[in-house]
Short mmCIF file of C-alpha atoms in Angstrom, two decimals:
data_model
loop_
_atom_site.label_atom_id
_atom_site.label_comp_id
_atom_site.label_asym_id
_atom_site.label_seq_id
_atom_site.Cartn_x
_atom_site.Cartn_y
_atom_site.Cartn_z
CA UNK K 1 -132.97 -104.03 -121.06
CA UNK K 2 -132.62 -107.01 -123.40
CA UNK K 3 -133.58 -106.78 -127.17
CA UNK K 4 -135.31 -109.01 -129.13
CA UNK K 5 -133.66 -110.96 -131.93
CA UNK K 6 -134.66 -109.66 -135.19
CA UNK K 7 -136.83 -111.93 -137.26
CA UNK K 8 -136.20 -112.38 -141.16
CA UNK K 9 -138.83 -112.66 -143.15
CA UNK K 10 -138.26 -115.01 -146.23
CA UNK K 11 -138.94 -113.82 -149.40
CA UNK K 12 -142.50 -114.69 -150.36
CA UNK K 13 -141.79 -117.41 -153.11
CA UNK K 14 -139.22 -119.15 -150.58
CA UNK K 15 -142.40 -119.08 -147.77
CA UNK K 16 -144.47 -120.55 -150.36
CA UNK K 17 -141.89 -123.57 -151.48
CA UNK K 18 -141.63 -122.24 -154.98
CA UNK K 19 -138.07 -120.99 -155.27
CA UNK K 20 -134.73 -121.79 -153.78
CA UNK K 21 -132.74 -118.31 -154.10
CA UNK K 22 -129.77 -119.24 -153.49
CA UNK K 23 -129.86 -122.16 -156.41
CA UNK K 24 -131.36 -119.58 -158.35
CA UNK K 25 -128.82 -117.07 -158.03
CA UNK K 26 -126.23 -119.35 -159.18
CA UNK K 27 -128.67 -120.76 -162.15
CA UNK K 28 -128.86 -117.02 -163.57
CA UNK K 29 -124.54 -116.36 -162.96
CA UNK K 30 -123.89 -119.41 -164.99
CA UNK K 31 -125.96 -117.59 -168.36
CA UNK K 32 -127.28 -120.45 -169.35
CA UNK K 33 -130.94 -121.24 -170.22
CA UNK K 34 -132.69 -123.26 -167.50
CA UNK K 35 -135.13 -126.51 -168.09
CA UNK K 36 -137.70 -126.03 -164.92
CA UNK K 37 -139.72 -128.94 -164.15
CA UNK K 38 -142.75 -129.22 -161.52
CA UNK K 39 -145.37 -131.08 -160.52
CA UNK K 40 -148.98 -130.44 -159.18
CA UNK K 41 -151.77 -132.34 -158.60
CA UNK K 42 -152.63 -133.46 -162.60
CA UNK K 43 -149.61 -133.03 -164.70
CA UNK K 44 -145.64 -132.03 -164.74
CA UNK K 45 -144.55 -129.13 -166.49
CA UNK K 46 -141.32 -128.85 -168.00
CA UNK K 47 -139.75 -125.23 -169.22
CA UNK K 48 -136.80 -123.76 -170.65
CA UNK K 49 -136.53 -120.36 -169.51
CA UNK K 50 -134.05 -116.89 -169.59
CA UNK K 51 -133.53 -115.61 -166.71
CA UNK K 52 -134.08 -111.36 -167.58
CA UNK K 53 -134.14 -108.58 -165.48
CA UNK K 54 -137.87 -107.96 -166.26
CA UNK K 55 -138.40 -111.72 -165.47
CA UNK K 56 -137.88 -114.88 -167.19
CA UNK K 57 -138.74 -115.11 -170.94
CA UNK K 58 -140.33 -118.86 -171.72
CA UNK K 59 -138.75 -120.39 -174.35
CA UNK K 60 -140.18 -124.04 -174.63
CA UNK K 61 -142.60 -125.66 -172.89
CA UNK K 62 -144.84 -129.07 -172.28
CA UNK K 63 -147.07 -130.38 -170.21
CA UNK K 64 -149.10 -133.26 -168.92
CA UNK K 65 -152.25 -131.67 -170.49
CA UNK K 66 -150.88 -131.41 -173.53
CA UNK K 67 -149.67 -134.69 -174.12
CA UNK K 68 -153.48 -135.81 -173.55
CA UNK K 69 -155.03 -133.00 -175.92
CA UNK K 70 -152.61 -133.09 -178.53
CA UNK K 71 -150.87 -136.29 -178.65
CA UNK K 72 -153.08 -138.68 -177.59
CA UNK K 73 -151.48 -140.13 -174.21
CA UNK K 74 -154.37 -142.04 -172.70
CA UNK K 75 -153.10 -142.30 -169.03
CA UNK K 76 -152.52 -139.68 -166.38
CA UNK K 77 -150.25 -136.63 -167.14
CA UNK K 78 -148.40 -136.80 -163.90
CA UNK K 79 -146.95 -140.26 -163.47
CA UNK K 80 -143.25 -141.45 -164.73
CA UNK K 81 -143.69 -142.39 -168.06
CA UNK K 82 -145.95 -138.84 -168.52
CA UNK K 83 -142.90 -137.25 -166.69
CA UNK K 84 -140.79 -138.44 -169.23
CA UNK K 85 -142.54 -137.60 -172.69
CA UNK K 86 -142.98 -133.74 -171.25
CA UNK K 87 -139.47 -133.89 -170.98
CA UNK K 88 -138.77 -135.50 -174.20
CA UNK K 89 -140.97 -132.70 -175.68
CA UNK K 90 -139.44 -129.59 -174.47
CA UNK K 91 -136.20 -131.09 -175.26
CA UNK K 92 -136.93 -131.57 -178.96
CA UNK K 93 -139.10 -127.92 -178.70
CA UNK K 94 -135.77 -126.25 -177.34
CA UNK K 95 -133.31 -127.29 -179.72
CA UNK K 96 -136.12 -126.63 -182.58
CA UNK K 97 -135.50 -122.98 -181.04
CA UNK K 98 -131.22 -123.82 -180.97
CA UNK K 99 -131.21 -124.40 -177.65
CA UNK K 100 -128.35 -127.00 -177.42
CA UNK K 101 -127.96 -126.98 -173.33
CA UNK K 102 -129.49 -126.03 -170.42
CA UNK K 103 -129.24 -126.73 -166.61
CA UNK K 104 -131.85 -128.37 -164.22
CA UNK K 105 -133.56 -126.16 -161.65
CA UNK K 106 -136.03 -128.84 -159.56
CA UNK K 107 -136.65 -125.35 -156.85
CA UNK K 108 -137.62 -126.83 -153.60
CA UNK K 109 -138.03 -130.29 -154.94
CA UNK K 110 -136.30 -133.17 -152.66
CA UNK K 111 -134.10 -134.46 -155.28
CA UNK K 112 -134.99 -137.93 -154.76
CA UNK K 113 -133.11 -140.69 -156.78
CA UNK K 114 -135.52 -142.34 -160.34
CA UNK K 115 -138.18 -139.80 -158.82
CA UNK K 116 -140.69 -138.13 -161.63
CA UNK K 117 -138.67 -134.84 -161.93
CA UNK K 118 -135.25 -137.08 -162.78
CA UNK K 119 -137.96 -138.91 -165.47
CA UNK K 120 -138.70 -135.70 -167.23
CA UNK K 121 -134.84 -134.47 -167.17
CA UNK K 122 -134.12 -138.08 -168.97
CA UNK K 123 -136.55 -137.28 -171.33
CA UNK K 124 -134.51 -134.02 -172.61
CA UNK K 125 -131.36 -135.72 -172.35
CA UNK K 126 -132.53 -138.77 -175.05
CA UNK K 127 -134.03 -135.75 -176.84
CA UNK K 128 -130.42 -134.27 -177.05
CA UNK K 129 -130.52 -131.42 -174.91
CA UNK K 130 -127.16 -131.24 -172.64
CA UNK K 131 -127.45 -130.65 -169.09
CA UNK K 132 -125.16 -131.38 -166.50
CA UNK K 133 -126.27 -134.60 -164.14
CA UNK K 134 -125.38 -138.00 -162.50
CA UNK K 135 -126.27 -140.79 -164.39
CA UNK K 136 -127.02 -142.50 -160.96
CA UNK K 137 -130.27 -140.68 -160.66
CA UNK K 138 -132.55 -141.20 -163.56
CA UNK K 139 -135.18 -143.72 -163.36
CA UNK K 140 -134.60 -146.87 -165.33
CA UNK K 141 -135.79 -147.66 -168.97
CA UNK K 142 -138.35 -150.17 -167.44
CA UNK K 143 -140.26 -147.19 -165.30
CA UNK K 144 -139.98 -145.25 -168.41
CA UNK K 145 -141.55 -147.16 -170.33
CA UNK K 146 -144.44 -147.63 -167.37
CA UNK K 147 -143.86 -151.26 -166.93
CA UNK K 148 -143.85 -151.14 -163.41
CA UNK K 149 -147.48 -150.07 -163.93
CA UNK K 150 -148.15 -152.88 -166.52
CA UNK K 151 -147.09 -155.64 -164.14
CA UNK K 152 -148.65 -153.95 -160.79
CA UNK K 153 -152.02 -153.43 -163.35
CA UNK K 154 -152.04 -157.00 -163.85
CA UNK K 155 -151.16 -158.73 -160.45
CA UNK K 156 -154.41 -156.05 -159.44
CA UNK K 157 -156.42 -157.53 -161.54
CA UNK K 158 -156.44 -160.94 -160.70
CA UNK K 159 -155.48 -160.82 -157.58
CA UNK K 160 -158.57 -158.23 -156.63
CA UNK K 161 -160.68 -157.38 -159.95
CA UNK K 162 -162.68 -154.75 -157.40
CA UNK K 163 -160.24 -152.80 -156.36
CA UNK K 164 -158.60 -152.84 -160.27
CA UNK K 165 -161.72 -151.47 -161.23
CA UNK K 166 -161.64 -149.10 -158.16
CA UNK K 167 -157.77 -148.20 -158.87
CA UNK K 168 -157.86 -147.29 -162.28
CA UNK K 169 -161.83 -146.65 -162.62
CA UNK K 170 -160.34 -143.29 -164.72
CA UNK K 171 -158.58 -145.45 -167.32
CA UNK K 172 -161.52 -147.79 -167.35
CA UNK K 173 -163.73 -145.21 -168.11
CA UNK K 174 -162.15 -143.82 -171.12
CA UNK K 175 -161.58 -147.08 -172.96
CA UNK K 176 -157.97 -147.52 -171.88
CA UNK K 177 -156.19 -151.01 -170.42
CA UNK K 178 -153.27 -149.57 -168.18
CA UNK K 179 -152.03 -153.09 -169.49
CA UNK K 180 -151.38 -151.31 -172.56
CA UNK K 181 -149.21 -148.95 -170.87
CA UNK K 182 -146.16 -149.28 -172.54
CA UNK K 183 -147.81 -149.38 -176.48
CA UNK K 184 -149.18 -145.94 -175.53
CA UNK K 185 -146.35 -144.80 -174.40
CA UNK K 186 -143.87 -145.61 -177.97
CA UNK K 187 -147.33 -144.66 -179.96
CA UNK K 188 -147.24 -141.45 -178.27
CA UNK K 189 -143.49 -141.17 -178.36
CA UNK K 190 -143.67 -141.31 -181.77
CA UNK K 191 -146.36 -138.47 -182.48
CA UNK K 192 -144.48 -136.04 -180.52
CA UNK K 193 -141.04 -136.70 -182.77
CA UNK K 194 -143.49 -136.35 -186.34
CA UNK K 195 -145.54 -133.23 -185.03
CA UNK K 196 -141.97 -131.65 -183.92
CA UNK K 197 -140.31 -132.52 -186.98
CA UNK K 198 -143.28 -131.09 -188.78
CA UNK K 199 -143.28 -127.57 -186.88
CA UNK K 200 -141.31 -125.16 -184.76
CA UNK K 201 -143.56 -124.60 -181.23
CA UNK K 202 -145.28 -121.64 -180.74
CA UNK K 203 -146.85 -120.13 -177.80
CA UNK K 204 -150.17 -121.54 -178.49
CA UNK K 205 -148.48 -125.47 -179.07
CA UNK K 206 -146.46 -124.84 -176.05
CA UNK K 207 -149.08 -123.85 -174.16
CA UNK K 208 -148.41 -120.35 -172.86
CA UNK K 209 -145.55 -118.20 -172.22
CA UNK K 210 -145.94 -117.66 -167.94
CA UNK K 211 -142.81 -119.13 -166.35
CA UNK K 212 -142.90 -120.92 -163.37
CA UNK K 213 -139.91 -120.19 -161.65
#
């Protein structure tokens, strides 16, 4: 009589497309900390975390949300330019805390070439955090800076002022010309480096202490 093949069962973090173990596993051999960046729906969050064997301890952190609440980005918390400021953030938090170097973890992430998760890893590398990469696959200065939005804004507009109004009816509605795109972006650039340089992050600036990995 024949048997059946066993089944595995993934672990239930690897069913849900949170972690990649085997990544992981070499992450936490290597004993260094590890900058974690995801994405959901409204924002990225960006982490530098300690692997321990109770779980990971948080030490630095940004988010979309908080570059909105505290810093005064006008435009959504999950696009490029967004991307990058988080990262820029929790690079300056981390080496507030003397964290010199980390390494990325992206966890199930397609590592897709100038993509929003690259943006936020460029942030912490121009905020002078080392971690290992290939220049090759960070976005360029121009998407940085959100000009690709600027100029896509503008053909919009007077190509179809409807569907402007339609497209970025959220900007609109708070006052905000995604024209200005890029002035936001160095104005808000340059609030995160004074309130940094001001004081070291705590949990409540950083925005909680749960990691994500």
């Amino acid at each position: 009589m024949g048997r059946k093949p066993i089944r595995r069962v993934p672990f239930r973090r690897r069913r849900k497309g949170l972690t990649n173990y085997r990544v992981r596993r070499a992450l936490i051999v290597s004993r260094k900390p590890i900058l974690v960046v995801r994405k959901t729906n409204t924002q990225i969050i960006a982490q530098i975390v300690k692997p321990e064997v109770k779980g990971d301890v948080v030490l630095a952190q940004a988010t979309g949300r908080e570059l909105r609440v505290k810093f005064g980005w006008p435009a959504s918390g999950k696009n490029t330019p967004a991307a990058y400021l988080v990262g820029y953030l929790v690079g300056l938090r981390a080496l507030k805390a003397g964290i010199k170097e980390a390494i990325l973890y992206i966890g199930l992430h397609r590592p897709v070439k100038g993509s929003r998760v690259f943006a936020a890893l460029k942030g912490a590398l121009d905020a002078g955090l080392k971690v290992p990469h290939s220049p090759e696959i960070l976005p360029s200065d121009d998407r940085i800076r959100g000009l690709h939005i600027v100029e896509y804004a503008r053909s919009l507009r007077e190509e179809d002022a409807d569907r402007f109004s339609r497209q970025f009816s959220e900007y609109l509605r708070s006052g905000f010309n995604p024209e200005d795109l890029e002035k936001a972006f160095e104005e808000t650039k340059r609030r995160i480096e004074s309130a940094v340089e001001l004081r070291a992050p705590t949990a409540e600036t950083s925005g909680g202490e749960e990691s994500l990995k």
